[in-house]
mmCIF file of C-alpha atoms and ligand atoms in Angstrom:
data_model
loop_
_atom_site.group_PDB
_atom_site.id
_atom_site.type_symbol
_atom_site.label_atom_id
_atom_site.label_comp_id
_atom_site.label_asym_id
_atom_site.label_seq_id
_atom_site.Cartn_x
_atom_site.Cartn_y
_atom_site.Cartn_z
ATOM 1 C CA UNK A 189 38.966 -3.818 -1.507
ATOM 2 C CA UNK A 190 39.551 -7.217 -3.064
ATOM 3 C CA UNK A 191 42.832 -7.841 -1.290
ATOM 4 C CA UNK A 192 43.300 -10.783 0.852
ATOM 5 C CA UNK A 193 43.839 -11.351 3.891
ATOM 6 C CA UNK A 194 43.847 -15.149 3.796
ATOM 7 C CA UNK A 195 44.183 -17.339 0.780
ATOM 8 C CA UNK A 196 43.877 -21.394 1.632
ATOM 9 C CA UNK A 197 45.127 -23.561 -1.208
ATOM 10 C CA UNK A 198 44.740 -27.192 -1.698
ATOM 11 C CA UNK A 199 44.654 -27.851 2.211
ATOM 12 C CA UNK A 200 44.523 -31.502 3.273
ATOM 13 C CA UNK A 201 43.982 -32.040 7.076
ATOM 14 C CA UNK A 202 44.006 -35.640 8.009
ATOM 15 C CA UNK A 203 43.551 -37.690 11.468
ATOM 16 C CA UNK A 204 45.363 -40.560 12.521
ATOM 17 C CA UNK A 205 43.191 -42.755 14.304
ATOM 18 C CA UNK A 206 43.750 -46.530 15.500
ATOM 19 C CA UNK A 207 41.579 -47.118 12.680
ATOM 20 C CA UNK A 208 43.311 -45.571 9.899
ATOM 21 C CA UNK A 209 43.054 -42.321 8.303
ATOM 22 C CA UNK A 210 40.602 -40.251 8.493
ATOM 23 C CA UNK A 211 40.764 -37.751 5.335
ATOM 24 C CA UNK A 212 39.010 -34.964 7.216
ATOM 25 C CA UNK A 213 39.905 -32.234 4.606
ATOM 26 C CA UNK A 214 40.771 -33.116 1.231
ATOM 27 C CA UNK A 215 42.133 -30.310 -1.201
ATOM 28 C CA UNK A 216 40.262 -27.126 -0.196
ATOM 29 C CA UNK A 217 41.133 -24.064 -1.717
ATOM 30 C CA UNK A 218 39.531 -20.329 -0.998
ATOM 31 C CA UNK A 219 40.598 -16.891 -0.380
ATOM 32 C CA UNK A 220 39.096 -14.417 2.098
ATOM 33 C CA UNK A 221 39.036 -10.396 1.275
ATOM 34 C CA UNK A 222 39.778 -7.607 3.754
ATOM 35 C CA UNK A 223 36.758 -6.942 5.702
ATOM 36 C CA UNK A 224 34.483 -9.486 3.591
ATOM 37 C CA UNK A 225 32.306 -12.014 5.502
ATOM 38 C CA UNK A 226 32.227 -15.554 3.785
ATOM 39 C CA UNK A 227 30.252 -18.169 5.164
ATOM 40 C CA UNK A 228 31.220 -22.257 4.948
ATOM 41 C CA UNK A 229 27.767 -24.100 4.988
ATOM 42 C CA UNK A 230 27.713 -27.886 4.467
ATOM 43 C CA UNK A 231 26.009 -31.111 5.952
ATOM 44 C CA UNK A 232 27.951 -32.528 9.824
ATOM 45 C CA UNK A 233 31.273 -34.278 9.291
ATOM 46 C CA UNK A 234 31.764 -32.091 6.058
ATOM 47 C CA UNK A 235 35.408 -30.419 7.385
ATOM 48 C CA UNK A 236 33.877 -27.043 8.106
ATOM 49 C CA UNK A 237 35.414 -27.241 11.837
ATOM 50 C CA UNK A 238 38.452 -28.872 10.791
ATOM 51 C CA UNK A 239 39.008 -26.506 7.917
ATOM 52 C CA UNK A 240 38.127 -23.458 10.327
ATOM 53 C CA UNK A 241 40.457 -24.632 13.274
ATOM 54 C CA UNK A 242 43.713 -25.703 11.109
ATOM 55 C CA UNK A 243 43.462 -22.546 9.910
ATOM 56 C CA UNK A 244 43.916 -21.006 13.606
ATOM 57 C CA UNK A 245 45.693 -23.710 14.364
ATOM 58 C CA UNK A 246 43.826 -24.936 17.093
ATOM 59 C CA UNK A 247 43.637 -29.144 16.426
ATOM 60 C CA UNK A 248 46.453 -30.873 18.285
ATOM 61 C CA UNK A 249 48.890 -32.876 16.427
ATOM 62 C CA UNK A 250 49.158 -35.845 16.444
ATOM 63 C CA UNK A 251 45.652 -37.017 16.153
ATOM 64 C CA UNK A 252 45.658 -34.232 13.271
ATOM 65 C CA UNK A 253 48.032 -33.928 10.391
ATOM 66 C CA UNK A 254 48.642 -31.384 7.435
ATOM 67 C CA UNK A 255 48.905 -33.403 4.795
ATOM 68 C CA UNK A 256 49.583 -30.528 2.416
ATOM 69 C CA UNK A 257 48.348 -27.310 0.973
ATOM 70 C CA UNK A 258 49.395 -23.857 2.199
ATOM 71 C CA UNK A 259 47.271 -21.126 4.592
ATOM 72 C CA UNK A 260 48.410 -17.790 3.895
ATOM 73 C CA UNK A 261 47.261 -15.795 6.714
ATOM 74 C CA UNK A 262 48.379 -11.607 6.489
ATOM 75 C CA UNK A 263 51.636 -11.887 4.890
ATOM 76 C CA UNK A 264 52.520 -15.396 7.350
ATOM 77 C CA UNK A 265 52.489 -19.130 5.804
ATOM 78 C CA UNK A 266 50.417 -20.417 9.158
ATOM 79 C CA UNK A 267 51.182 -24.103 8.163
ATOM 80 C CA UNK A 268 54.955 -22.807 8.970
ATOM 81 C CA UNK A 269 54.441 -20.971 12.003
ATOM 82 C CA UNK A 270 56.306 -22.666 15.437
ATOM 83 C CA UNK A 271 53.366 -23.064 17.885
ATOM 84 C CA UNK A 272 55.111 -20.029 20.190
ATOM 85 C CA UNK A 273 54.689 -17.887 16.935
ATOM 86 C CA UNK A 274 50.803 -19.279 16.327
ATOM 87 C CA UNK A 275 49.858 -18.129 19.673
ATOM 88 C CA UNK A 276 51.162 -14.988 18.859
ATOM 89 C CA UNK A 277 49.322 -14.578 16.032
ATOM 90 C CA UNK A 278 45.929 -16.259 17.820
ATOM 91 C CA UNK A 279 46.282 -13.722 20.570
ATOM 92 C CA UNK A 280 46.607 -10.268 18.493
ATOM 93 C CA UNK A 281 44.999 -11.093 14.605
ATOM 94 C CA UNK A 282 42.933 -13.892 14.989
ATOM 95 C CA UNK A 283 39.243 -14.259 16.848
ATOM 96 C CA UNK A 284 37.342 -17.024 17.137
ATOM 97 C CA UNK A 285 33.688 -17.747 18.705
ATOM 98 C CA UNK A 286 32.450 -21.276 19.179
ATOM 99 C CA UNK A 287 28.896 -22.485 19.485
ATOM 100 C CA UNK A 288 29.728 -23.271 23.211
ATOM 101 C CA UNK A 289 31.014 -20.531 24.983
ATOM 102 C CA UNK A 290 31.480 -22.716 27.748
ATOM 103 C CA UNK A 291 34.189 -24.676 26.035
ATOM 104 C CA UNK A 292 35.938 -21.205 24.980
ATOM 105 C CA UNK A 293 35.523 -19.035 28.107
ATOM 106 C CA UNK A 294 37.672 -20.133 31.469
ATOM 107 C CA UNK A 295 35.403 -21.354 34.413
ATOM 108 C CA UNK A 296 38.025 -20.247 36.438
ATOM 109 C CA UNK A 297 39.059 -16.701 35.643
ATOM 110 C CA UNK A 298 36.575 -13.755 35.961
ATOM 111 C CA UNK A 299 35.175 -12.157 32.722
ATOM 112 C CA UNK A 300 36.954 -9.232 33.059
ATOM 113 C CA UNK A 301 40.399 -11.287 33.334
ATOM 114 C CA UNK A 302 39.617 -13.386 29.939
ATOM 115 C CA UNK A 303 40.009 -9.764 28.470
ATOM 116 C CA UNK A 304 42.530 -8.214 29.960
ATOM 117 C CA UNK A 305 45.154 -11.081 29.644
ATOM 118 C CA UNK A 306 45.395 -11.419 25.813
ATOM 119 C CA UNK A 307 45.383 -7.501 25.939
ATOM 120 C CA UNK A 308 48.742 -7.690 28.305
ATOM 121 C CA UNK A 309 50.143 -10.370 26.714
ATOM 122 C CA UNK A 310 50.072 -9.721 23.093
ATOM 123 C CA UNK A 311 49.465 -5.878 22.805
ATOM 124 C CA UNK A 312 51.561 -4.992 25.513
ATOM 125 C CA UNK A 313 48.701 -2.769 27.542
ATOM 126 C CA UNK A 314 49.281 -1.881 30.940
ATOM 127 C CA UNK A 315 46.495 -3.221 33.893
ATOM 128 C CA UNK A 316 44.628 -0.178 33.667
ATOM 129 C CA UNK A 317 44.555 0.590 29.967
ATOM 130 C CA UNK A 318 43.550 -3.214 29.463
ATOM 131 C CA UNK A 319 40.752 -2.391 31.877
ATOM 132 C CA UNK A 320 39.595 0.408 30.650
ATOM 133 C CA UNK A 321 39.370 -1.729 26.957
ATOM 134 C CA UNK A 322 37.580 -4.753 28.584
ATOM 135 C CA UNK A 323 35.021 -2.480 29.918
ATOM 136 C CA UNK A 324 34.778 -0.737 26.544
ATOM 137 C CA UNK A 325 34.087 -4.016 25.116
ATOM 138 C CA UNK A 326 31.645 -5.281 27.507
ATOM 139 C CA UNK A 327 29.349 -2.507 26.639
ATOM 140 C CA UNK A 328 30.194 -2.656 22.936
ATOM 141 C CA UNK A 329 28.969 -5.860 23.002
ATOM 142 C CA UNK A 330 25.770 -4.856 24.837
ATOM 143 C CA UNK A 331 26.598 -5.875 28.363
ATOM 144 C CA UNK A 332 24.790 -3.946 30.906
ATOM 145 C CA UNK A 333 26.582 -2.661 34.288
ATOM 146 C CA UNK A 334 29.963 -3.860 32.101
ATOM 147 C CA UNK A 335 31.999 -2.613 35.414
ATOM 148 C CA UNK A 336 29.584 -5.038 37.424
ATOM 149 C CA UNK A 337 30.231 -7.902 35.076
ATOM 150 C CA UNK A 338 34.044 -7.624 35.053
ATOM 151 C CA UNK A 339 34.126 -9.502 38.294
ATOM 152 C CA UNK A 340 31.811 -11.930 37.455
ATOM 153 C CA UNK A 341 32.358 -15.969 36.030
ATOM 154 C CA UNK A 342 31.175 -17.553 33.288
ATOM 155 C CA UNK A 343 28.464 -19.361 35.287
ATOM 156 C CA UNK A 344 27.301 -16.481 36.449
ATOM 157 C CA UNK A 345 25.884 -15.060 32.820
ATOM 158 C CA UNK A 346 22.911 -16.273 30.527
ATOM 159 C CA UNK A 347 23.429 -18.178 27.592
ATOM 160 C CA UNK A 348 22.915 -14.601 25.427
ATOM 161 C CA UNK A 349 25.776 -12.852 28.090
ATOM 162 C CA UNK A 350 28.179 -15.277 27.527
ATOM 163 C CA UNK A 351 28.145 -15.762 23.807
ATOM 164 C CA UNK A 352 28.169 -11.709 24.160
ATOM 165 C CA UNK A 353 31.244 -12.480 26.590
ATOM 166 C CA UNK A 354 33.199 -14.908 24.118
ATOM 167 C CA UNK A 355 32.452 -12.312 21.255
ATOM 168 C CA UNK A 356 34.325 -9.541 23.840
ATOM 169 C CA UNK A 357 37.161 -11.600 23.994
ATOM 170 C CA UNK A 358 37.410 -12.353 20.600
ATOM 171 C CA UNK A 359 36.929 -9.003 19.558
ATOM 172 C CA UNK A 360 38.973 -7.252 22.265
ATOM 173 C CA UNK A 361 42.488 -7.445 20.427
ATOM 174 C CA UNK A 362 40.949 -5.702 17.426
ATOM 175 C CA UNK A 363 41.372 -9.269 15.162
ATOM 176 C CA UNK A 364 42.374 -8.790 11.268
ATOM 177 C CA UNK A 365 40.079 -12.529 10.874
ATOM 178 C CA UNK A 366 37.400 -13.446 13.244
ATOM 179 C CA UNK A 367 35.928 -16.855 12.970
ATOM 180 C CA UNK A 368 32.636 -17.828 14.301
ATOM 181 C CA UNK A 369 31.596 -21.726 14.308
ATOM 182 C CA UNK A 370 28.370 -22.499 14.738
ATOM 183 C CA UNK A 371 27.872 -19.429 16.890
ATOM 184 C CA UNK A 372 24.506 -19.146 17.622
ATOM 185 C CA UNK A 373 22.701 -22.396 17.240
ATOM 186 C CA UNK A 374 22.317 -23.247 21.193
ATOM 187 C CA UNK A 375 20.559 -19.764 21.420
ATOM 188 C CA UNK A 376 16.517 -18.891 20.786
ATOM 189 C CA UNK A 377 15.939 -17.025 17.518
ATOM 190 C CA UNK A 378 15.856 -13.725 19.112
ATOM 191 C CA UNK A 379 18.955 -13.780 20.632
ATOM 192 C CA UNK A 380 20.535 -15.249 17.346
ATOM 193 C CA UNK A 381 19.276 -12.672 15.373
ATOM 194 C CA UNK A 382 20.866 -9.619 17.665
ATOM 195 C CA UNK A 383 24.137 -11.247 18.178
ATOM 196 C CA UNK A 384 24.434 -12.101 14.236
ATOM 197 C CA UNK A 385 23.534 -8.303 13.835
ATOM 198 C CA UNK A 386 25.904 -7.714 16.512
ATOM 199 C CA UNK A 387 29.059 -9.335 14.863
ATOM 200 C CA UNK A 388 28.279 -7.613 11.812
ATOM 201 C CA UNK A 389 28.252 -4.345 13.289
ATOM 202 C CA UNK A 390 30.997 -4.659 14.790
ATOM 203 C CA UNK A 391 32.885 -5.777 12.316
ATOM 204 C CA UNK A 392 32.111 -3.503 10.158
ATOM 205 C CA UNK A 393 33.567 -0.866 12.669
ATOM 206 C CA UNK A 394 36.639 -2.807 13.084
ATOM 207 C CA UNK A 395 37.414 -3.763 9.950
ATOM 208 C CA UNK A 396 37.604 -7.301 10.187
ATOM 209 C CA UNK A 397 36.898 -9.981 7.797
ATOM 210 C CA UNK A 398 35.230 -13.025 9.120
ATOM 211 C CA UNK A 399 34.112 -16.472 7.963
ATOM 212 C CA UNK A 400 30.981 -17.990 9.794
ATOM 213 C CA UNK A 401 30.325 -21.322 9.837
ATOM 214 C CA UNK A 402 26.775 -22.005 9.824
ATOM 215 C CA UNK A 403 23.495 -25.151 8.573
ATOM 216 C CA UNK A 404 21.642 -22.380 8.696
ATOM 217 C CA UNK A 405 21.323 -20.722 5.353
ATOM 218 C CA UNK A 406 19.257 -17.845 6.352
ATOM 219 C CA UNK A 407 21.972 -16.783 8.784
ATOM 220 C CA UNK A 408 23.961 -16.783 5.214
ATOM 221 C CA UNK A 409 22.135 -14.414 3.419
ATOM 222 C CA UNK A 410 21.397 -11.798 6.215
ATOM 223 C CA UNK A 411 25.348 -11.898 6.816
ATOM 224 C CA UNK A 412 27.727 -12.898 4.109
ATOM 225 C CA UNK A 413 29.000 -11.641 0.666
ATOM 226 C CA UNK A 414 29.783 -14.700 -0.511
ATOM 227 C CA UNK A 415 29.278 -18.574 0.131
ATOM 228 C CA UNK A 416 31.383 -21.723 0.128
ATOM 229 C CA UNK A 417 29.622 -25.116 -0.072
ATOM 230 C CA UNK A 418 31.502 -27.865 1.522
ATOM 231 C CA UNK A 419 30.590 -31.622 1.047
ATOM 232 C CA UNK A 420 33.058 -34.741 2.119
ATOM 233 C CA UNK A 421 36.172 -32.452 2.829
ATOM 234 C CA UNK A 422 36.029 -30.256 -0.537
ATOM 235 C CA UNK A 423 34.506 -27.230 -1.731
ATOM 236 C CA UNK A 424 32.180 -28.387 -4.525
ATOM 237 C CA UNK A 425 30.498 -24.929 -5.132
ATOM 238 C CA UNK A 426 31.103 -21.009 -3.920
ATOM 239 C CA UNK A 427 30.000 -17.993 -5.248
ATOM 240 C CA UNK A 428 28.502 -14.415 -3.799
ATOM 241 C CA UNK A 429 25.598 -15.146 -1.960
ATOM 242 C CA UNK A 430 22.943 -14.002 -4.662
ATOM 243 C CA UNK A 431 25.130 -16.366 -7.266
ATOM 244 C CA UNK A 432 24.066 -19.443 -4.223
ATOM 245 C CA UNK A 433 21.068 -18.453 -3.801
ATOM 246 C CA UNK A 434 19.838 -17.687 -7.774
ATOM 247 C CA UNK A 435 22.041 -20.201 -9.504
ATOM 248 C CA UNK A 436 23.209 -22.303 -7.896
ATOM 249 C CA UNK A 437 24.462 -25.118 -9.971
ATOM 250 C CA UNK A 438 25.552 -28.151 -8.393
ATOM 251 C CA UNK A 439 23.112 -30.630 -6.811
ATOM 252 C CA UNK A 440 24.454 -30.848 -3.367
ATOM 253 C CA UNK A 441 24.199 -27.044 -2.803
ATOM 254 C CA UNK A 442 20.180 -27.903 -4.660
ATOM 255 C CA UNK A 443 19.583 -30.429 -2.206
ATOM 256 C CA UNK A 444 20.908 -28.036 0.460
ATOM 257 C CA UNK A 445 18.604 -24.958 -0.550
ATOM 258 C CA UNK A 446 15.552 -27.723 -0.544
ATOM 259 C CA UNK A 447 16.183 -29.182 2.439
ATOM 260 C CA UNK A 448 15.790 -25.561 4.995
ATOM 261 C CA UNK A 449 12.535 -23.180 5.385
ATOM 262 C CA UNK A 450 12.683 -20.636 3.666
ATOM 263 C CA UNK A 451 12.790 -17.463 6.435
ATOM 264 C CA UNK A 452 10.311 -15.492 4.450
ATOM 265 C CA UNK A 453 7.592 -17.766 3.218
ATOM 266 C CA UNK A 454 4.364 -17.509 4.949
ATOM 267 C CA UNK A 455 2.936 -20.548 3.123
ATOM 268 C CA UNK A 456 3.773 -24.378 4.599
ATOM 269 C CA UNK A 457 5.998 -25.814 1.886
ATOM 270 C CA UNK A 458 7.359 -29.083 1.145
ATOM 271 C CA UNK A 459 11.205 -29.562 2.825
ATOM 272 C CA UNK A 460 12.976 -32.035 0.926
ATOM 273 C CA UNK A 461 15.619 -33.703 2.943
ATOM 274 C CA UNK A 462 19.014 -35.044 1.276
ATOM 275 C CA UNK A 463 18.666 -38.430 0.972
ATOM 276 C CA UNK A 464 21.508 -40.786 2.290
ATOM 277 C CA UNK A 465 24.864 -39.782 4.026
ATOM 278 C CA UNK A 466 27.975 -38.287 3.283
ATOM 279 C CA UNK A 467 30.809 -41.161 2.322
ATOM 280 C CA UNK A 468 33.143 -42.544 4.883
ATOM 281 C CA UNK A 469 36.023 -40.113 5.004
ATOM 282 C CA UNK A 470 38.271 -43.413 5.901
ATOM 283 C CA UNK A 471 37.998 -44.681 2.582
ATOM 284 C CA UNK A 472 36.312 -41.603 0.275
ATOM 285 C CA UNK A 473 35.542 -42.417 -3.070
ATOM 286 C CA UNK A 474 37.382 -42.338 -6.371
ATOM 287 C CA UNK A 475 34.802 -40.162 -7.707
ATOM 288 C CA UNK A 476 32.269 -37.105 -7.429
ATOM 289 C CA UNK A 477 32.038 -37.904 -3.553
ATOM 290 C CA UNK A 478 27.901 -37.008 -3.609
ATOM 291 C CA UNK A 479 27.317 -39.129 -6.441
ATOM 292 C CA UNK A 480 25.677 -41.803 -4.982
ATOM 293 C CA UNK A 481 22.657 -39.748 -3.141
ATOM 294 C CA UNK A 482 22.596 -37.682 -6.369
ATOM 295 C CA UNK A 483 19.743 -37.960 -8.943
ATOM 296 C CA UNK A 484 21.515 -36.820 -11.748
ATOM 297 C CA UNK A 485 24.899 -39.138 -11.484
ATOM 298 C CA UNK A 486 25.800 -40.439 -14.848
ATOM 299 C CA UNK A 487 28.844 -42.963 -15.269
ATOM 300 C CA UNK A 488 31.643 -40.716 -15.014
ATOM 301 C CA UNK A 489 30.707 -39.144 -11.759
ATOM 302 C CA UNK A 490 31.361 -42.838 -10.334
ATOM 303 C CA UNK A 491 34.838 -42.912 -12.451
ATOM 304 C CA UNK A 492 36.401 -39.668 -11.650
ATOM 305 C CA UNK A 493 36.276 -36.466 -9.532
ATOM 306 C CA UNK A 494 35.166 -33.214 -10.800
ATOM 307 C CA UNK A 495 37.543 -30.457 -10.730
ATOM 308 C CA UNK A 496 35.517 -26.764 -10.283
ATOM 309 C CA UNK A 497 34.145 -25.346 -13.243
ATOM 310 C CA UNK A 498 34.958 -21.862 -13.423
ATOM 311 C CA UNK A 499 31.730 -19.741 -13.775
ATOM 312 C CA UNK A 500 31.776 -16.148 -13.202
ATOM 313 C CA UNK A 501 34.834 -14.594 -11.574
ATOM 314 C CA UNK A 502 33.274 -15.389 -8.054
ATOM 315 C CA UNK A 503 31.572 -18.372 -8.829
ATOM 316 C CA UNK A 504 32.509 -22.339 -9.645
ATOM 317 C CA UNK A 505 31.249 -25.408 -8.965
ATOM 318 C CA UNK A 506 32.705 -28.936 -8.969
ATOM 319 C CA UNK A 507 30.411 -31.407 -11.264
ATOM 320 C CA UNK A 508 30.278 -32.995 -14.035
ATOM 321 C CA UNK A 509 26.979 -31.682 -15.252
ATOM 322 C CA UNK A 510 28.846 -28.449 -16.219
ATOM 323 C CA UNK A 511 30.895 -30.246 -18.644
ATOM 324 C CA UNK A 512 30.159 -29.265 -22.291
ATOM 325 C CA UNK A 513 29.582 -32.501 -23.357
ATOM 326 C CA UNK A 514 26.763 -33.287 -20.635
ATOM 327 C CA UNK A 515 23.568 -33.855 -20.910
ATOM 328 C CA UNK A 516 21.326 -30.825 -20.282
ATOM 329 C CA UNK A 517 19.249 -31.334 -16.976
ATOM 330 C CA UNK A 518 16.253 -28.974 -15.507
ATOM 331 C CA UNK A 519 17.367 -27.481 -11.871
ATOM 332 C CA UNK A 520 14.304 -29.030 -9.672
ATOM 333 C CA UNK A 521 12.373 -25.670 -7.989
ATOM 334 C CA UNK A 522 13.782 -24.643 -5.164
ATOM 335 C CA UNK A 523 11.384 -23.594 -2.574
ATOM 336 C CA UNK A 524 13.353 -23.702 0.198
ATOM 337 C CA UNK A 525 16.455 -21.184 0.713
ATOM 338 C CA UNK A 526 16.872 -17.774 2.598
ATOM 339 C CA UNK A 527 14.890 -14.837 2.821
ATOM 340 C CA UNK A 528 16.509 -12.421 0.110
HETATM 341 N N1 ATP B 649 39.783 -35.595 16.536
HETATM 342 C C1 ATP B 649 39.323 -36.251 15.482
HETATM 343 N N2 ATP B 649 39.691 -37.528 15.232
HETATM 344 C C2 ATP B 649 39.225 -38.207 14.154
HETATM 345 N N3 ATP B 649 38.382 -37.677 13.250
HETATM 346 C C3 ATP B 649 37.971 -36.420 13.432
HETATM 347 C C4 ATP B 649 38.410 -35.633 14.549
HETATM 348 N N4 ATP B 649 37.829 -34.413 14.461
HETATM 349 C C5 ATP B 649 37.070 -34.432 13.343
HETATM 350 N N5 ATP B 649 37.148 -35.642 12.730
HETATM 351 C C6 ATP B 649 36.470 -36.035 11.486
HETATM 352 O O1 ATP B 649 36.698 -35.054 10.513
HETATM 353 C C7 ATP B 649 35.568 -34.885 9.673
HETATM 354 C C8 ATP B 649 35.191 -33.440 9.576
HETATM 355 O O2 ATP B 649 34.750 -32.992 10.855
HETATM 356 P P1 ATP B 649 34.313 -31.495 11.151
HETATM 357 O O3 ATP B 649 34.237 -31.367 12.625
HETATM 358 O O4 ATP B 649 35.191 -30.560 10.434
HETATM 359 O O5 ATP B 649 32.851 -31.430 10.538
HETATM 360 P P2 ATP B 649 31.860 -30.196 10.457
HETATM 361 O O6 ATP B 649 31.634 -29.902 9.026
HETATM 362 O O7 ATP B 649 32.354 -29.088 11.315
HETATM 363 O O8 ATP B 649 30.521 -30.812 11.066
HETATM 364 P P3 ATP B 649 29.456 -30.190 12.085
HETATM 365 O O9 ATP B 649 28.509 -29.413 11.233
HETATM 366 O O10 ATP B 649 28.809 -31.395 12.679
HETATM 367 O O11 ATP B 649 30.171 -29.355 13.099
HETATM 368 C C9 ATP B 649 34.478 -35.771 10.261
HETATM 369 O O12 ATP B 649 34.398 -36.951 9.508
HETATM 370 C C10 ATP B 649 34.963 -36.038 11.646
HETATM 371 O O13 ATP B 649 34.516 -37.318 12.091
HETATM 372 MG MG1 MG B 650 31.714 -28.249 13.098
#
């Protein structure tokens, strides 16, 4: 069961902007098991997209570059891949759902067609066989009247039918990885909650692994195995999701658990924001990136980065506090977290 299906190692994804470089993603390193579910969580501007997208290829470049590292992606080196290959690859073993469906589905092609046309292209189905599928997934992904809806445009669903839509289309070519940014934070809570339990249903039938990129920690623990923390462009903590959760041991993913309600307290409790912001990515800093909004930085976190610490076989963090030689410090409570 622990075999994997995509292993990322010391990935760098820059942009080259008129202003200089923008060091987007800056050594990140993590490997994804057959039909696990990991989720990236991490403050805005931390790389989670970026990560997420070079490894579908999906940034343009130029403005994007890799700088180095390697994405092994089912037996493929991705970084390698001609672009004619990638779409290959995109259109039969890779899925991916944005926040906006509207950015993902085509105003200008029916529903049904979005299916059907990966279906032709990359698995070779005939017209009606592709139908037939489309319609199967429609109602697999709780469409009503999916015949009905076939015919229909993207401005012609809800906000709930069309993330239900983009998840068909994803789904539809039976993908190895499925990756899901962001995808349910422009929907109300109810609707999150059945198309989270949705996409884990489903892939559970289909066997696919996914990563989901999400703030929202309690989307984490109803969903995911395990957890990778992500702060300035580098994973600085990841573990299973009861490691994150009950020890977590670096002070960005503390600051994280204290800064979200926690899904099953009934009492009003005390959110604790991060303070400060992430470091400009133009010019990051020489050391521990999150040092200076950190209440525990001694000296050396200023001097030098922290390479992970290597604490169980699942979980490490990145900080110098796990050094032998540091000073002991008391985790502060953490009230705030996922329901568990
Ligand atoms: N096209 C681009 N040109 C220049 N910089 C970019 C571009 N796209 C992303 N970046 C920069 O790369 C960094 C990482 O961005 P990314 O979109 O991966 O963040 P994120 O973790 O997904 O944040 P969010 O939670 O807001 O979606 C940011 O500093 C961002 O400004
Ligand atoms: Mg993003």
């Amino acid at each position: 069961m622990n075999e994997p299906i995509l292993e990322v190692s010391d990935l760098k994804v820059s942009f080259r902007t008129y202003a200089g470089e923008v060091q987007a993603v800056r050594g990140v390193s993590f490997q994804l098991n057959k039909g696990e579910v990991l989720a990236i969580v991490g403050e805005s501007g931390c790389g989670k997209s970026v990560t997420a997208q070079t490894i579908m290829r999906l940034i343009p470049t130029p403005p994007s570059v890799i700088k180095g590292g390697s994405i092994r992606f089912n037996n493929k080196e991705i970084t390698r891949l001609t672009d004619k290959e990638m779409e290959k690859v995109r259109g039969s073993e890779m899925g991916m759902i944005f926040q906006d469906p509207m950015t993902s589905l085509n105003p200008t092609m029916s529903v049904g067609r979005q299916i059907t046309e990966g279906l032709i292209k990359h698995q070779g189905m005939g017209r009606r066989a592709a139908s037939s599928r489309a319609v199967e997934m429609l109602k697999l992904v709780g469409i009503s009247n999916p015949e009905g809806r076939m015919n229909q445009y993207p401005h012609e669903l809800s906000g709930g039918m069309r993330q239900r839509a983009m998840i068909a289309i994803a789904l539809a070519c039976n993908p190895k990885l499925l990756i899901a940014d962001e995808p349910t934070t422009a929907l109300d809570v109810t609707i999150q909650a059945q198309i989270i339990e949705l996409m884990k249903k489903l892939s559970e039938q289909m066997d696919s692994s996914i990563i989901i990129i999400t703030h929202d920690l309690g989307v984490v623990a109803d969903m995911a195995q395990r957890v990778i923390v992500m702060y300035a462009g580098k994973v600085v903590e990841q573990g299973t999701v009861d490691e994150l959760y009950y020890d977590p041991r670096h002070p960005y993913t503390w600051g994280l658990l204290r800064s979200v309600p926690r899904l099953d307290s009934s009492r009003e409790e005390e959110l604790v924001p991060i303070p400060g912001t992430p470091p400009d990515l133009f010019a990051p800093p020489a050391g521990c990136a999150f040092a200076d909004r950190c209440a525990y930085a001694m000296e050396a976190c200023f001097a030098a980065d922290p390479e992970p610490t290597r604490l169980t076989r699942t979980h490490s963090a990145a900080c110098w506090l796990l050094h032998p030689d540091a000073p002991k410090v008391e985790r502060p409570v953490l009230t705030g977290g996922a329901a568990r």
